[in-house]
mmCIF file of C-alpha atoms and ligand atoms in Angstrom:
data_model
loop_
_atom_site.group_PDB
_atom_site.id
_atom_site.type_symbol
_atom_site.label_atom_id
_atom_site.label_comp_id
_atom_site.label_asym_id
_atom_site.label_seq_id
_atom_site.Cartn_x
_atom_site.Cartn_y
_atom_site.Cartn_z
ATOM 1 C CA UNK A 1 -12.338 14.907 2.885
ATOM 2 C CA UNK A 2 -12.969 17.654 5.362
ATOM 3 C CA UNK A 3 -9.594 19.263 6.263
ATOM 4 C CA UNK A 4 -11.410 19.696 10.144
ATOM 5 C CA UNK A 5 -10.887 23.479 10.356
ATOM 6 C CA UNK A 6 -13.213 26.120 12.139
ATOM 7 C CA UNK A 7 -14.214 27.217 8.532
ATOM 8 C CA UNK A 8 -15.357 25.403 5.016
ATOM 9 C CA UNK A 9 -12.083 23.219 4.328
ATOM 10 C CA UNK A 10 -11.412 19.952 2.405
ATOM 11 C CA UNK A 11 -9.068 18.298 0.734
ATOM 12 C CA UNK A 12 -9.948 16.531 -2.868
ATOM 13 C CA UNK A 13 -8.880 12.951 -4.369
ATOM 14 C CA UNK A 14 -9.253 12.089 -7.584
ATOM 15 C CA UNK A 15 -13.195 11.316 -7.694
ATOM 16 C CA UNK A 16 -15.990 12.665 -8.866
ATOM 17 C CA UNK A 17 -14.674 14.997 -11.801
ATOM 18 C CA UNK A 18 -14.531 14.925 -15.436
ATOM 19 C CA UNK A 19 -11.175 13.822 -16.485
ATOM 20 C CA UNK A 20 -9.633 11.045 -19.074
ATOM 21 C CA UNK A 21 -6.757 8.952 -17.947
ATOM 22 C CA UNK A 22 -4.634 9.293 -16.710
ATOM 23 C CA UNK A 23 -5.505 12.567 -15.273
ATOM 24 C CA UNK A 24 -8.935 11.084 -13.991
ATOM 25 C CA UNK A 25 -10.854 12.439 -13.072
ATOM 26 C CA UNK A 26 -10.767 15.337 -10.624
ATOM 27 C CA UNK A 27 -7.531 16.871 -12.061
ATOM 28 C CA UNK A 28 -7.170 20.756 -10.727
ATOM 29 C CA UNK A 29 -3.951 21.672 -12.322
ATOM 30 C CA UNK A 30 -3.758 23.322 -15.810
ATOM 31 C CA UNK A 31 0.140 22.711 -16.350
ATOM 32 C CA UNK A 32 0.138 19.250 -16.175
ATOM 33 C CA UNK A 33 -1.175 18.491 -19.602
ATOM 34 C CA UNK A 34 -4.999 17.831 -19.153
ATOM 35 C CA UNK A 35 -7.564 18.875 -21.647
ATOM 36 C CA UNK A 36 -8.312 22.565 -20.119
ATOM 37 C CA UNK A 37 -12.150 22.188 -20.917
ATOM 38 C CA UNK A 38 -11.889 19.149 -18.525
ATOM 39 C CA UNK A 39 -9.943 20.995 -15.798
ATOM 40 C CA UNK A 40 -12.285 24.028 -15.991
ATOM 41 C CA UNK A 41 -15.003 21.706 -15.311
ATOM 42 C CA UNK A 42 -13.582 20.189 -11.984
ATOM 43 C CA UNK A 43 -12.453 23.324 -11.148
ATOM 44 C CA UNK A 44 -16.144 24.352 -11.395
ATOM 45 C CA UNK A 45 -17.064 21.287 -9.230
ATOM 46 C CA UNK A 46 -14.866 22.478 -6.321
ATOM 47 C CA UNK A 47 -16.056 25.625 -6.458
ATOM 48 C CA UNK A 48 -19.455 24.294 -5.652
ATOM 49 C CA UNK A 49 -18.596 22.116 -3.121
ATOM 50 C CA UNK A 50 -16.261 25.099 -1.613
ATOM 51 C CA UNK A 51 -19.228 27.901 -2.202
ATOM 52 C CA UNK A 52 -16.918 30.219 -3.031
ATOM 53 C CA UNK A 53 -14.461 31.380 -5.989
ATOM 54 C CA UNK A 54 -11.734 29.593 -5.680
ATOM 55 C CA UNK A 55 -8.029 30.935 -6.477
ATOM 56 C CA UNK A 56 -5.801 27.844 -7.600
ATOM 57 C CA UNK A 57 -2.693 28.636 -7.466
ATOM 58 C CA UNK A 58 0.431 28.512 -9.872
ATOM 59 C CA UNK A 59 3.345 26.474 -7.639
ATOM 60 C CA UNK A 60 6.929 27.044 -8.672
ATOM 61 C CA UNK A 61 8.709 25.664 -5.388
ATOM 62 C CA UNK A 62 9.436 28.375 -3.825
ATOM 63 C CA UNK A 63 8.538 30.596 -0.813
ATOM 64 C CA UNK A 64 7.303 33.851 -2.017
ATOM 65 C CA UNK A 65 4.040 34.671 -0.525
ATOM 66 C CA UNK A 66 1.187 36.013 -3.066
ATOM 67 C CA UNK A 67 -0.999 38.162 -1.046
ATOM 68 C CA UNK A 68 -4.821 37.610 -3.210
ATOM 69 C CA UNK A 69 -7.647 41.206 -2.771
ATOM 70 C CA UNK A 70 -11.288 41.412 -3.611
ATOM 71 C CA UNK A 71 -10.570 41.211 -7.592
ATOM 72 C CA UNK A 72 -10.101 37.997 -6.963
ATOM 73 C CA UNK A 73 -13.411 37.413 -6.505
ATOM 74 C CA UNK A 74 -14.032 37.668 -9.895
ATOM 75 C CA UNK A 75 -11.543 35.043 -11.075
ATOM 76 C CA UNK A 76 -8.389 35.441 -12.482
ATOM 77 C CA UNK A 77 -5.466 33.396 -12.117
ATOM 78 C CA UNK A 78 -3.159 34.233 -8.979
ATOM 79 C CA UNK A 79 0.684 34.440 -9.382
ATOM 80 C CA UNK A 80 2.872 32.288 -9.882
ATOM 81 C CA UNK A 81 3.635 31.081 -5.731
ATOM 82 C CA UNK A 82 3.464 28.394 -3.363
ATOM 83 C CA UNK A 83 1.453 29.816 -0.633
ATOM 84 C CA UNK A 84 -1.740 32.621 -1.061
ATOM 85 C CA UNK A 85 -3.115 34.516 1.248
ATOM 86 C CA UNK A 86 -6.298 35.898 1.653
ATOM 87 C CA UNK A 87 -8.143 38.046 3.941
ATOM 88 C CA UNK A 88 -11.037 38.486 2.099
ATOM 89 C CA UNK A 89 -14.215 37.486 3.081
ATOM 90 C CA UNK A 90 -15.995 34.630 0.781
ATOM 91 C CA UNK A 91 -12.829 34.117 -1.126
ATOM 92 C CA UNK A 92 -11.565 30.538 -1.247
ATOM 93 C CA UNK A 93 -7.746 29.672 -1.887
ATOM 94 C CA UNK A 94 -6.459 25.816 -3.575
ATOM 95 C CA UNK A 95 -3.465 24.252 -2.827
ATOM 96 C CA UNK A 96 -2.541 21.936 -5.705
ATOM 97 C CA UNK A 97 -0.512 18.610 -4.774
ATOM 98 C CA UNK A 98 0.398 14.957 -5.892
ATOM 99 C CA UNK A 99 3.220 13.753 -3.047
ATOM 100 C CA UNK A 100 4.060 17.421 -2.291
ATOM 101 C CA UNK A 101 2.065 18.454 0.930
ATOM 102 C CA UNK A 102 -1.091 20.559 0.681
ATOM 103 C CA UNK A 103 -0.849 22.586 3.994
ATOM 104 C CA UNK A 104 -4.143 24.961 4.535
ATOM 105 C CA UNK A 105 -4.137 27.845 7.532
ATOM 106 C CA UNK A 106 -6.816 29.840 9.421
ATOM 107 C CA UNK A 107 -6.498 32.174 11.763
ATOM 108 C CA UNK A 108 -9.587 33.374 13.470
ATOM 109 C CA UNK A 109 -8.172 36.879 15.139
ATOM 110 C CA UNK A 110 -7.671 38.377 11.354
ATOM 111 C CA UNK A 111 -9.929 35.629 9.859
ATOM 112 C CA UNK A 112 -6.801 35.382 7.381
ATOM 113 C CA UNK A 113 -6.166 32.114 5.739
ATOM 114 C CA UNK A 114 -3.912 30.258 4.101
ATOM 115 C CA UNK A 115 -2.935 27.345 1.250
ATOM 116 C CA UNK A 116 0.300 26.232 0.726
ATOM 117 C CA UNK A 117 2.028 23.660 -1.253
ATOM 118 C CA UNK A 118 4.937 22.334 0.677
ATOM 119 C CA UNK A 119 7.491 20.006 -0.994
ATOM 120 C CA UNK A 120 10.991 19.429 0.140
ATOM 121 C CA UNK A 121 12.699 21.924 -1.749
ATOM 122 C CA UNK A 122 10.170 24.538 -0.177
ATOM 123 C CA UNK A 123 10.198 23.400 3.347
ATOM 124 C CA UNK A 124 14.349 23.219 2.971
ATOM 125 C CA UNK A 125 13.859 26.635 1.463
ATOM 126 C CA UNK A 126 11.557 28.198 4.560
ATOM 127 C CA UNK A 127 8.225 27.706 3.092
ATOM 128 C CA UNK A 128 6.628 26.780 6.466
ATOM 129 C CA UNK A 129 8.067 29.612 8.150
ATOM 130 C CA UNK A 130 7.102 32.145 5.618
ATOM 131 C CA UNK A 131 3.226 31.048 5.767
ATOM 132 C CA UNK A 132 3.407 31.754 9.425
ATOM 133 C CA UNK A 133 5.232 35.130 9.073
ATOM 134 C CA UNK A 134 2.899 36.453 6.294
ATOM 135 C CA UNK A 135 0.196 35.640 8.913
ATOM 136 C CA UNK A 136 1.906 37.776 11.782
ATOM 137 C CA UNK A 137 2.368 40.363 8.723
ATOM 138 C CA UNK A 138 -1.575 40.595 8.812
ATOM 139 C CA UNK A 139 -1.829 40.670 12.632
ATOM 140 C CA UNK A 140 0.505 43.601 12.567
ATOM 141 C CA UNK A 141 3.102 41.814 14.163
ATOM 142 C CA UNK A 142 1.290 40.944 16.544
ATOM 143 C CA UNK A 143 3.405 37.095 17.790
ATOM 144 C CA UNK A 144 0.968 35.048 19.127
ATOM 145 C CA UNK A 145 -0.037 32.275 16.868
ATOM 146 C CA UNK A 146 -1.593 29.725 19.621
ATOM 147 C CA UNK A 147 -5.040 30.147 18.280
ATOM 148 C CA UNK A 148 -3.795 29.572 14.431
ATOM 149 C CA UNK A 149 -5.158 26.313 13.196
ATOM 150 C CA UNK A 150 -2.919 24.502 9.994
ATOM 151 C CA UNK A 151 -4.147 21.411 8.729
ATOM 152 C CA UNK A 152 -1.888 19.226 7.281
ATOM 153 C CA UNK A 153 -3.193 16.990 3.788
ATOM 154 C CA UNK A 154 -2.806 13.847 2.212
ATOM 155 C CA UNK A 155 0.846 13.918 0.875
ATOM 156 C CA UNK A 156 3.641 10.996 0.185
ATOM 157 C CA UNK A 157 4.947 9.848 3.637
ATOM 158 C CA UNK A 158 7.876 8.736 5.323
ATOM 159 C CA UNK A 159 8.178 5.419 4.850
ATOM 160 C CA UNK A 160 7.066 5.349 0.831
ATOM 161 C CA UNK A 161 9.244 8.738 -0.100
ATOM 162 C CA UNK A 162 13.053 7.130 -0.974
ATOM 163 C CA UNK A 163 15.443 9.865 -1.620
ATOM 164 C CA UNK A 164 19.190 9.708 -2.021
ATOM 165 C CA UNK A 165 21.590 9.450 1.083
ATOM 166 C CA UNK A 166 22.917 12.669 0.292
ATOM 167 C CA UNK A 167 19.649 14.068 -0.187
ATOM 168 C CA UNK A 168 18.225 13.208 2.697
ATOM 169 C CA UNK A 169 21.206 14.622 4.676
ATOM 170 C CA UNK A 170 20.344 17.869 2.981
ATOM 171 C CA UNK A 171 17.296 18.384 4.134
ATOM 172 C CA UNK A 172 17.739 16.835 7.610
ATOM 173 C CA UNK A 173 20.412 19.458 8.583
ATOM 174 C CA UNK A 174 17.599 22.002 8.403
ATOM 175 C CA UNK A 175 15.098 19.908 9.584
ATOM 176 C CA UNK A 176 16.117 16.420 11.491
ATOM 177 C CA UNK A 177 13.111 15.184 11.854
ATOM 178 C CA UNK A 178 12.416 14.747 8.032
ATOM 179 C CA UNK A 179 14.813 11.930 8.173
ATOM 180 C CA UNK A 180 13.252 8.837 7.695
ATOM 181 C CA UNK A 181 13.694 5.105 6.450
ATOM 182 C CA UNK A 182 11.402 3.688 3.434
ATOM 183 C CA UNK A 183 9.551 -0.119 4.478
ATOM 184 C CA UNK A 184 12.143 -1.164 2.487
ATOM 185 C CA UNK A 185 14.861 0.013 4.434
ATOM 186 C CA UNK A 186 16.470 2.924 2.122
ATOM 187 C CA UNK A 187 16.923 6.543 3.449
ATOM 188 C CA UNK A 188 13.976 8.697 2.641
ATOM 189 C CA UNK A 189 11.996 12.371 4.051
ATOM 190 C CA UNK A 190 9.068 12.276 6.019
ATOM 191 C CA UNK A 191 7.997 15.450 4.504
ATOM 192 C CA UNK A 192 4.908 15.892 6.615
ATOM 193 C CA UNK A 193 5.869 15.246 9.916
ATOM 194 C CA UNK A 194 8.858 17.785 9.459
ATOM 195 C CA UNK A 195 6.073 20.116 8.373
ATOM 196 C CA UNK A 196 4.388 19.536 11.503
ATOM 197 C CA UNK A 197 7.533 19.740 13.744
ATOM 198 C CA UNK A 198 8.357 22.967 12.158
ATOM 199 C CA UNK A 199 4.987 24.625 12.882
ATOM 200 C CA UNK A 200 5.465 23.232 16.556
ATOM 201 C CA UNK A 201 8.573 25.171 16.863
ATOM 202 C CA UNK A 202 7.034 28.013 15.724
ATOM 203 C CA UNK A 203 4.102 28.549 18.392
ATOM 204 C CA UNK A 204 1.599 26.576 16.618
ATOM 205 C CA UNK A 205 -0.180 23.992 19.032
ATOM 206 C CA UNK A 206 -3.408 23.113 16.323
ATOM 207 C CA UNK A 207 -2.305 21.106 14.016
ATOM 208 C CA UNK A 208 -4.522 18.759 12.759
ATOM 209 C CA UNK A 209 -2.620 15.907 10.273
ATOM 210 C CA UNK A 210 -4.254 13.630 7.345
ATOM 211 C CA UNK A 211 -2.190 11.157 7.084
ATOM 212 C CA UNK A 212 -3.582 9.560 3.883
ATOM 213 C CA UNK A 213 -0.336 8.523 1.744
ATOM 214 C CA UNK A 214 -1.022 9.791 -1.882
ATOM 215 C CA UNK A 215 1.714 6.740 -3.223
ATOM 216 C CA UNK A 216 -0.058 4.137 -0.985
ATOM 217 C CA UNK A 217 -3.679 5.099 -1.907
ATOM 218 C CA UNK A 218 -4.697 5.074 -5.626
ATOM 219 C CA UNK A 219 -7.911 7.451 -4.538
ATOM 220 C CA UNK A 220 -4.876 9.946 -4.197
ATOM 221 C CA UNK A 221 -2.261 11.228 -7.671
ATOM 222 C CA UNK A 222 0.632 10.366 -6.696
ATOM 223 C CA UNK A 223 3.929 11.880 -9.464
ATOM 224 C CA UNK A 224 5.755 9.471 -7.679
ATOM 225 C CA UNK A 225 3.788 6.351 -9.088
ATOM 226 C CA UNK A 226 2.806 7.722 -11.899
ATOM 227 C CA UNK A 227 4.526 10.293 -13.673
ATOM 228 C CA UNK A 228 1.893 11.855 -15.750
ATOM 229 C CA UNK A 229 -0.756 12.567 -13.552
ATOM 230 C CA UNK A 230 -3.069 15.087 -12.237
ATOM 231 C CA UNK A 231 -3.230 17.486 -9.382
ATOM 232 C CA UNK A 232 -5.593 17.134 -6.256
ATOM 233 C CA UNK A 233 -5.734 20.101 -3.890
ATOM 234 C CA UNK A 234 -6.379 21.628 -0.394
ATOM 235 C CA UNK A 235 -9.073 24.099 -0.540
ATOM 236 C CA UNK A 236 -9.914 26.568 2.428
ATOM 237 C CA UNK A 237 -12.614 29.495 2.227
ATOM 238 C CA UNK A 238 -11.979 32.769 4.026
ATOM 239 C CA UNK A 239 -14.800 33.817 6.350
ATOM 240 C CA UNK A 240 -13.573 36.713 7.720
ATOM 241 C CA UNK A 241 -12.607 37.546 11.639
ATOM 242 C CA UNK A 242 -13.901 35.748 14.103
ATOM 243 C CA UNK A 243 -16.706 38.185 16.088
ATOM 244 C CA UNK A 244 -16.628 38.365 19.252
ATOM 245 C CA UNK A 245 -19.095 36.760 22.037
HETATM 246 ZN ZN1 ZN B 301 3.348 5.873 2.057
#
């Protein structure tokens, strides 16, 4: 689905690739136990839809920031980090998810942008904050951020994601409004609209949220539901600065 950003950006399900249960079939992660031959093929698939090389990244659920240059053009595996960078024209960046949130960034002054996985041990740890602050990084410090866009993707929500009581308090105390109730009336984190409260506080005012649930909709992997499963992702192209006029 299109991630509604000024430049080429989408989010994938699990449709339209090559894969065999129960990674089928549009599985984009090579650590979760798919046939690689498979995953190269819907990687390949993305890539056309995305008409760029893509970069997919290598999460570890953390908040280091991997900065990607012009070799990456070429290929070659990115990394091991939660968010990339680019600001390299015709370069395109993948955010691999199942529950965790897919969170993709443009900014049109430095035509940087950005794809980050977001889970709850990376938005307790700062991950949010560190996407925005590698973008400032590129302006030069430059603070403004009102013209950034972020698009938010499809991720587990509020109401489906149970967590323990103690849990939840964790992650509330650094961000309250994660806290959240399942439909069945146990505490849980609304991972995504703490995401989106967070990038509010920090200057961002375009924000654009997907609210697909991936454990509601079976379209979407969901670890949650499933276990063994495959990885969908957020994909966004760089196309360089904005020009002017
Ligand atoms: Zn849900």
């Amino acid at each position: 689905m299109d991630a509604r950003l000024p430049v080429r950006a989408f989010f994938t399900d699990r449709t339209g690739g090559v894969s065999a249960r129960p990674f089928d079939r549009l599985n984009l992660a090579t650590h979760v136990g798919d046939d690689p031959s498979a995953v190269s093929l819907n990687r390949g698939l993305v890539e056309d839809l995305a008409e760029a090389p893509v970069a997919f990244m290598r999460p570890n659920h953390g908040t280091t920031v991997a900065r990607l240059g012009e070799s990456y053009l070429a290929g070659g595996e990115p990394p091991e980090a939660d968010i990339l960078l680019t600001t390299v024209p015709g370069l395109a960046l993948a955010a691999l998810a199942a529950d965790c949130v897919p969170v993709l960034f443009h900014d049109p002054w430095s035509g940087a942008v950005v794809a980050a996985h977001v889970g709850r041990e990376g938005l307790r740890k700062g991950a949010v904050d560190a996407a925005v602050a590698a973008l400032h990084d590129v302006r030069g410090g430059w603070r403004g951020v009102g013209d950034i866009t972020v698009a938010i993707g499809p991720a587990i929500c509020g109401r489906c994601y149970e967590v323990s009581t103690s849990v939840r308090a964790e992650v509330a105390a650094v961000h309250p409004r994660a806290k959240s109730t399942t439909r069945w009336g146990s505490p849980s984190v609304d991972i995504p609209r703490a995401i989106a409260t967070r990038l509010g506080h920090l200057g961002i005012k375009r924000i654009v949220q997907h609210y697909y649930c991936t454990f509601e909709e079976l379209r979407l992997f969901s670890y949650r539901r499933e276990g063994e499963t495959g990885r969908q992702a957020g994909i966004v192209r760089c196309e360089g600065p904005a020009t002017a006029g």
